[in-house]
mmCIF file of C-alpha atoms and ligand atoms in Angstrom:
data_model
loop_
_atom_site.group_PDB
_atom_site.id
_atom_site.type_symbol
_atom_site.label_atom_id
_atom_site.label_comp_id
_atom_site.label_asym_id
_atom_site.label_seq_id
_atom_site.Cartn_x
_atom_site.Cartn_y
_atom_site.Cartn_z
ATOM 1 C CA MET A 18 -85.321 -67.270 -58.206
ATOM 2 C CA SER A 19 -82.485 -65.416 -60.112
ATOM 3 C CA GLN A 20 -79.952 -63.120 -57.743
ATOM 4 C CA SER A 21 -80.055 -60.130 -58.719
ATOM 5 C CA PRO A 22 -81.694 -56.800 -60.235
ATOM 6 C CA HIS A 23 -79.945 -57.787 -63.500
ATOM 7 C CA MET A 24 -81.149 -61.234 -63.831
ATOM 8 C CA SER A 25 -84.735 -60.217 -63.024
ATOM 9 C CA LEU A 26 -84.939 -57.706 -65.553
ATOM 10 C CA ALA A 27 -84.230 -60.083 -68.503
ATOM 11 C CA ASP A 28 -86.481 -62.744 -67.351
ATOM 12 C CA ALA A 29 -89.179 -60.089 -66.610
ATOM 13 C CA ILE A 30 -89.067 -60.006 -70.081
ATOM 14 C CA ALA A 31 -89.034 -63.070 -71.407
ATOM 15 C CA ALA A 32 -91.794 -64.032 -69.071
ATOM 16 C CA GLY A 33 -94.097 -61.324 -69.948
ATOM 17 C CA VAL A 34 -93.007 -59.138 -72.829
ATOM 18 C CA ASN A 35 -94.819 -60.485 -76.288
ATOM 19 C CA ASP A 36 -95.475 -56.921 -77.773
ATOM 20 C CA ASN A 37 -93.602 -56.856 -80.776
ATOM 21 C CA SER A 38 -94.019 -53.954 -81.026
ATOM 22 C CA ALA A 39 -92.383 -53.227 -77.522
ATOM 23 C CA ASN A 40 -89.426 -54.952 -78.042
ATOM 24 C CA ASP A 41 -88.795 -52.962 -81.517
ATOM 25 C CA ALA A 42 -89.330 -49.902 -79.197
ATOM 26 C CA ASN A 43 -87.012 -50.184 -76.719
ATOM 27 C CA GLU A 44 -84.655 -51.973 -79.452
ATOM 28 C CA ARG A 45 -84.628 -48.402 -81.018
ATOM 29 C CA LEU A 46 -84.016 -46.862 -77.647
ATOM 30 C CA ARG A 47 -81.159 -48.915 -76.827
ATOM 31 C CA ALA A 48 -79.417 -48.260 -79.933
ATOM 32 C CA SER A 49 -79.986 -44.952 -80.025
ATOM 33 C CA ILE A 50 -78.683 -44.399 -76.553
ATOM 34 C CA GLY A 51 -75.437 -43.152 -75.276
ATOM 35 C CA LYS A 52 -74.857 -42.475 -71.623
ATOM 36 C CA VAL A 53 -77.906 -40.715 -69.092
ATOM 37 C CA VAL A 54 -77.074 -38.133 -67.359
ATOM 38 C CA CYS A 55 -79.122 -37.847 -64.585
ATOM 39 C CA VAL A 56 -79.220 -34.297 -62.187
ATOM 40 C CA GLY A 57 -80.211 -34.895 -58.006
ATOM 41 C CA ARG A 58 -81.581 -31.914 -56.667
ATOM 42 C CA ASN A 59 -83.414 -30.182 -58.910
ATOM 43 C CA TYR A 60 -86.330 -28.747 -57.904
ATOM 44 C CA ALA A 61 -86.066 -27.428 -53.790
ATOM 45 C CA ALA A 62 -89.033 -29.559 -52.781
ATOM 46 C CA HIS A 63 -87.718 -32.571 -53.282
ATOM 47 C CA ALA A 64 -84.320 -31.870 -51.961
ATOM 48 C CA GLU A 65 -86.295 -30.982 -48.364
ATOM 49 C CA GLU A 66 -88.410 -34.250 -48.940
ATOM 50 C CA LEU A 67 -84.954 -36.115 -48.614
ATOM 51 C CA GLY A 68 -83.401 -34.379 -46.323
ATOM 52 C CA ASN A 69 -80.830 -32.394 -48.198
ATOM 53 C CA GLU A 70 -79.852 -28.993 -49.002
ATOM 54 C CA VAL A 71 -80.667 -27.144 -51.827
ATOM 55 C CA PRO A 72 -77.039 -27.422 -53.935
ATOM 56 C CA LYS A 73 -75.787 -24.003 -55.065
ATOM 57 C CA ALA A 74 -74.322 -25.825 -58.916
ATOM 58 C CA PRO A 75 -76.590 -29.221 -60.450
ATOM 59 C CA ILE A 76 -76.121 -32.502 -58.616
ATOM 60 C CA LEU A 77 -74.808 -34.765 -61.578
ATOM 61 C CA PHE A 78 -73.886 -38.646 -62.103
ATOM 62 C CA MET A 79 -75.114 -41.429 -64.226
ATOM 63 C CA LYS A 80 -76.468 -43.876 -65.495
ATOM 64 C CA PRO A 81 -75.391 -46.460 -68.426
ATOM 65 C CA ALA A 82 -76.977 -47.029 -71.377
ATOM 66 C CA SER A 83 -77.261 -50.650 -70.395
ATOM 67 C CA SER A 84 -79.191 -49.433 -67.621
ATOM 68 C CA VAL A 85 -82.330 -48.214 -70.191
ATOM 69 C CA VAL A 86 -85.617 -49.258 -71.276
ATOM 70 C CA SER A 87 -89.219 -47.948 -73.170
ATOM 71 C CA ILE A 88 -91.896 -48.597 -70.895
ATOM 72 C CA ARG A 89 -93.434 -49.890 -73.257
ATOM 73 C CA GLN A 90 -91.510 -53.112 -71.945
ATOM 74 C CA GLY A 91 -93.165 -52.656 -68.343
ATOM 75 C CA VAL A 92 -91.106 -50.854 -65.202
ATOM 76 C CA VAL A 93 -89.663 -54.604 -63.509
ATOM 77 C CA ARG A 94 -88.245 -53.625 -60.099
ATOM 78 C CA PRO A 95 -85.342 -55.492 -58.743
ATOM 79 C CA ASN A 96 -86.684 -58.323 -55.891
ATOM 80 C CA PRO A 97 -87.310 -56.278 -53.021
ATOM 81 C CA ALA A 98 -86.146 -59.201 -50.937
ATOM 82 C CA LEU A 99 -82.665 -58.901 -51.728
ATOM 83 C CA TYR A 100 -82.609 -54.942 -52.658
ATOM 84 C CA GLY A 101 -85.331 -53.370 -50.388
ATOM 85 C CA GLU A 102 -87.520 -50.783 -52.329
ATOM 86 C CA THR A 103 -87.392 -49.752 -55.248
ATOM 87 C CA HIS A 104 -88.621 -45.731 -55.483
ATOM 88 C CA TYR A 105 -89.923 -44.280 -58.489
ATOM 89 C CA GLU A 106 -88.923 -39.965 -59.540
ATOM 90 C CA ALA A 107 -90.250 -38.952 -62.396
ATOM 91 C CA GLU A 108 -88.348 -36.266 -64.914
ATOM 92 C CA LEU A 109 -88.869 -34.853 -67.643
ATOM 93 C CA CYS A 110 -85.980 -35.777 -70.047
ATOM 94 C CA VAL A 111 -84.865 -34.322 -73.109
ATOM 95 C CA GLN A 112 -81.391 -36.184 -75.570
ATOM 96 C CA LEU A 113 -79.751 -34.318 -77.705
ATOM 97 C CA ALA A 114 -78.898 -34.146 -81.629
ATOM 98 C CA ALA A 115 -75.960 -32.581 -81.794
ATOM 99 C CA ASP A 116 -72.555 -32.844 -79.768
ATOM 100 C CA LEU A 117 -71.795 -30.495 -77.232
ATOM 101 C CA SER A 118 -68.777 -29.168 -75.456
ATOM 102 C CA ALA A 119 -68.712 -25.616 -73.115
ATOM 103 C CA ALA A 120 -71.369 -25.104 -74.359
ATOM 104 C CA THR A 121 -73.051 -21.601 -74.917
ATOM 105 C CA ILE A 122 -77.029 -21.191 -74.757
ATOM 106 C CA GLU A 123 -78.046 -20.959 -78.212
ATOM 107 C CA GLU A 124 -75.711 -24.193 -78.307
ATOM 108 C CA ALA A 125 -77.709 -25.807 -75.858
ATOM 109 C CA LYS A 126 -81.181 -24.419 -77.804
ATOM 110 C CA GLN A 127 -79.810 -25.543 -80.825
ATOM 111 C CA ALA A 128 -78.437 -29.625 -79.715
ATOM 112 C CA VAL A 129 -82.110 -30.692 -78.017
ATOM 113 C CA GLY A 130 -83.531 -33.148 -80.478
ATOM 114 C CA GLY A 131 -86.587 -35.164 -78.641
ATOM 115 C CA VAL A 132 -88.084 -34.493 -75.335
ATOM 116 C CA THR A 133 -90.397 -37.487 -73.111
ATOM 117 C CA LEU A 134 -90.564 -38.216 -69.856
ATOM 118 C CA GLY A 135 -88.794 -41.233 -67.733
ATOM 119 C CA LEU A 136 -88.923 -42.562 -64.670
ATOM 120 C CA ASP A 137 -84.936 -42.272 -63.017
ATOM 121 C CA LEU A 138 -85.581 -45.934 -60.912
ATOM 122 C CA THR A 139 -83.193 -45.644 -57.440
ATOM 123 C CA LEU A 140 -82.756 -48.861 -54.809
ATOM 124 C CA ARG A 141 -83.216 -46.548 -51.677
ATOM 125 C CA GLU A 142 -82.835 -47.549 -49.069
ATOM 126 C CA LEU A 143 -78.510 -49.224 -50.549
ATOM 127 C CA GLN A 144 -78.075 -45.818 -51.819
ATOM 128 C CA ALA A 145 -78.752 -44.387 -48.381
ATOM 129 C CA GLU A 146 -76.661 -47.053 -46.575
ATOM 130 C CA LEU A 147 -73.890 -46.514 -50.039
ATOM 131 C CA LYS A 148 -73.992 -42.413 -49.101
ATOM 132 C CA GLU A 149 -73.934 -42.677 -45.501
ATOM 133 C CA LYS A 150 -70.177 -44.754 -46.393
ATOM 134 C CA GLY A 151 -69.185 -42.177 -48.858
ATOM 135 C CA HIS A 152 -69.854 -44.170 -51.453
ATOM 136 C CA PRO A 153 -70.399 -43.837 -55.583
ATOM 137 C CA TRP A 154 -74.710 -44.639 -56.537
ATOM 138 C CA GLU A 155 -74.120 -46.517 -58.874
ATOM 139 C CA ARG A 156 -75.120 -49.743 -57.566
ATOM 140 C CA ALA A 157 -78.273 -47.516 -56.864
ATOM 141 C CA LYS A 158 -78.974 -46.193 -60.271
ATOM 142 C CA CYS A 159 -77.475 -48.179 -63.118
ATOM 143 C CA PHE A 160 -79.683 -51.834 -62.481
ATOM 144 C CA ASP A 161 -80.912 -53.025 -65.744
ATOM 145 C CA GLY A 162 -83.766 -50.982 -66.073
ATOM 146 C CA ALA A 163 -83.129 -48.348 -63.680
ATOM 147 C CA CYS A 164 -84.329 -45.867 -66.806
ATOM 148 C CA VAL A 165 -87.492 -46.123 -67.187
ATOM 149 C CA LEU A 166 -87.861 -43.665 -71.260
ATOM 150 C CA GLY A 167 -91.212 -42.739 -72.547
ATOM 151 C CA ASP A 168 -91.604 -41.948 -76.491
ATOM 152 C CA TRP A 169 -89.634 -39.219 -77.567
ATOM 153 C CA LEU A 170 -91.479 -35.895 -79.630
ATOM 154 C CA ASP A 171 -90.521 -33.004 -80.429
ATOM 155 C CA PRO A 172 -89.037 -30.325 -79.169
ATOM 156 C CA GLN A 173 -90.063 -27.441 -81.250
ATOM 157 C CA VAL A 174 -93.741 -27.633 -78.841
ATOM 158 C CA PHE A 175 -92.574 -27.813 -75.711
ATOM 159 C CA GLY A 176 -91.032 -24.329 -76.674
ATOM 160 C CA ASP A 177 -87.983 -22.596 -74.522
ATOM 161 C CA PHE A 178 -88.400 -24.771 -71.769
ATOM 162 C CA THR A 179 -89.455 -23.319 -69.593
ATOM 163 C CA ASP A 180 -93.235 -24.460 -67.895
ATOM 164 C CA ILE A 181 -93.882 -27.535 -69.167
ATOM 165 C CA HIS A 182 -95.887 -29.870 -66.469
ATOM 166 C CA TYR A 183 -96.056 -33.455 -66.057
ATOM 167 C CA GLN A 184 -97.797 -35.635 -63.480
ATOM 168 C CA LEU A 185 -96.634 -39.126 -62.773
ATOM 169 C CA THR A 186 -99.884 -40.961 -61.015
ATOM 170 C CA ILE A 187 -99.952 -45.234 -59.811
ATOM 171 C CA ASN A 188 -103.165 -46.114 -59.653
ATOM 172 C CA ASP A 189 -105.278 -43.186 -60.298
ATOM 173 C CA ALA A 190 -103.533 -41.751 -57.693
ATOM 174 C CA LEU A 191 -101.330 -38.374 -59.038
ATOM 175 C CA LYS A 192 -97.178 -38.799 -57.143
ATOM 176 C CA GLN A 193 -95.826 -36.509 -59.105
ATOM 177 C CA ASP A 194 -96.533 -33.217 -59.610
ATOM 178 C CA GLY A 195 -94.463 -31.468 -62.340
ATOM 179 C CA ASP A 196 -93.620 -27.913 -63.509
ATOM 180 C CA SER A 197 -90.088 -27.152 -65.095
ATOM 181 C CA ALA A 198 -90.922 -23.251 -64.028
ATOM 182 C CA LEU A 199 -90.301 -24.771 -59.682
ATOM 183 C CA MET A 200 -86.274 -26.257 -61.502
ATOM 184 C CA LEU A 201 -83.636 -24.502 -59.661
ATOM 185 C CA PHE A 202 -81.272 -25.221 -63.447
ATOM 186 C CA PRO A 203 -83.597 -24.433 -66.594
ATOM 187 C CA VAL A 204 -83.091 -27.372 -69.011
ATOM 188 C CA TYR A 205 -80.488 -25.048 -71.475
ATOM 189 C CA GLU A 206 -78.609 -23.885 -67.972
ATOM 190 C CA LEU A 207 -78.156 -27.129 -67.324
ATOM 191 C CA LEU A 208 -76.901 -28.552 -70.525
ATOM 192 C CA VAL A 209 -74.849 -25.359 -69.990
ATOM 193 C CA ASN A 210 -73.742 -26.247 -67.214
ATOM 194 C CA ILE A 211 -72.847 -30.150 -67.611
ATOM 195 C CA SER A 212 -71.445 -29.435 -71.607
ATOM 196 C CA HIS A 213 -67.933 -26.958 -69.303
ATOM 197 C CA ALA A 214 -67.807 -30.237 -66.769
ATOM 198 C CA PHE A 215 -68.367 -32.974 -69.414
ATOM 199 C CA SER A 216 -68.931 -33.297 -73.459
ATOM 200 C CA LEU A 217 -71.804 -33.826 -74.541
ATOM 201 C CA GLN A 218 -72.488 -35.959 -77.481
ATOM 202 C CA ALA A 219 -75.519 -36.537 -79.904
ATOM 203 C CA GLY A 220 -77.654 -39.037 -78.368
ATOM 204 C CA ASP A 221 -76.435 -38.923 -74.861
ATOM 205 C CA VAL A 222 -80.153 -38.053 -72.288
ATOM 206 C CA ILE A 223 -80.422 -35.790 -69.782
ATOM 207 C CA MET A 224 -83.016 -36.697 -67.423
ATOM 208 C CA THR A 225 -83.596 -33.252 -65.548
ATOM 209 C CA GLY A 226 -84.429 -33.971 -61.734
ATOM 210 C CA THR A 227 -87.816 -35.286 -59.322
ATOM 211 C CA PRO A 228 -90.075 -33.233 -58.461
ATOM 212 C CA SER A 229 -91.760 -33.190 -54.684
ATOM 213 C CA GLY A 230 -93.762 -36.863 -54.046
ATOM 214 C CA VAL A 231 -90.463 -40.267 -54.350
ATOM 215 C CA GLY A 232 -92.048 -42.931 -53.025
ATOM 216 C CA ALA A 233 -92.087 -46.815 -52.908
ATOM 217 C CA LEU A 234 -93.213 -49.953 -56.206
ATOM 218 C CA GLN A 235 -95.424 -52.200 -55.623
ATOM 219 C CA ALA A 236 -95.453 -55.080 -57.934
ATOM 220 C CA GLY A 237 -99.250 -54.545 -60.269
ATOM 221 C CA ASP A 238 -98.147 -50.498 -59.434
ATOM 222 C CA GLN A 239 -100.298 -49.195 -62.929
ATOM 223 C CA LEU A 240 -97.854 -46.071 -63.574
ATOM 224 C CA SER A 241 -99.395 -43.266 -65.915
ATOM 225 C CA LEU A 242 -96.456 -40.564 -66.836
ATOM 226 C CA LYS A 243 -98.776 -38.119 -68.337
ATOM 227 C CA LEU A 244 -96.966 -34.787 -70.672
ATOM 228 C CA GLY A 245 -99.493 -32.114 -72.512
ATOM 229 C CA ALA A 246 -101.185 -34.278 -74.707
ATOM 230 C CA HIS A 247 -99.127 -37.677 -74.266
ATOM 231 C CA GLU A 248 -99.660 -40.498 -71.775
ATOM 232 C CA TRP A 249 -96.947 -43.745 -71.525
ATOM 233 C CA GLN A 250 -99.060 -46.607 -69.009
ATOM 234 C CA ALA A 251 -96.530 -49.464 -67.221
ATOM 235 C CA GLU A 252 -97.118 -52.150 -65.256
ATOM 236 C CA VAL A 253 -94.979 -52.179 -61.799
ATOM 237 C CA LYS A 254 -93.642 -56.453 -62.139
HETATM 238 ZN ZN1 LIG B 327 -83.631 -38.479 -60.522
#
């Protein structure tokens, strides 16, 4: 048995995925991604469920490109005996097709190149321990496979991103029901805000925060992410 989340992902890919189209999709996905910027507590109801205050400015953290996998690869949960619970966080994600530095709203609108849903996987017990000590969260948020992404869709279909509805169901039960209208910081405002903190580059991904309903993944869970007419399914390994 492996001793790290890194190896459990590699093992799972080596052992379980014989679907070449899934592997190709994954390689293309990884090759196109720079950094992944994540937004914490962008929905009031989720801030409340974790006992956190609603923030006055977006809370930002990052995941490395090495954490990104296609949902077509399945979802790999690090060994719970070693790492505790892995929580799902379904999130609306955008990928940039242009660089943004200290951007305006207009520049942000022009820069979005793709839209999809993703799962910000989080080792929740480890994160709680790190938070308690005042330490950074990377150990809980950046493991290989911690950023699960669907296929990129044309942003034109989604208008101005202010009314996008999306859902996560697990074993046919609705767990998360997201609506971008409920974001504390809407998509373009987020891009402007982030680009004033540091430069965003073409290829970067922004995970825009999770609605309420987060919880632990179990082996064998059947996940379904739905965005408009699109649906992605995966089994938890
Ligand atoms: Zn998140």
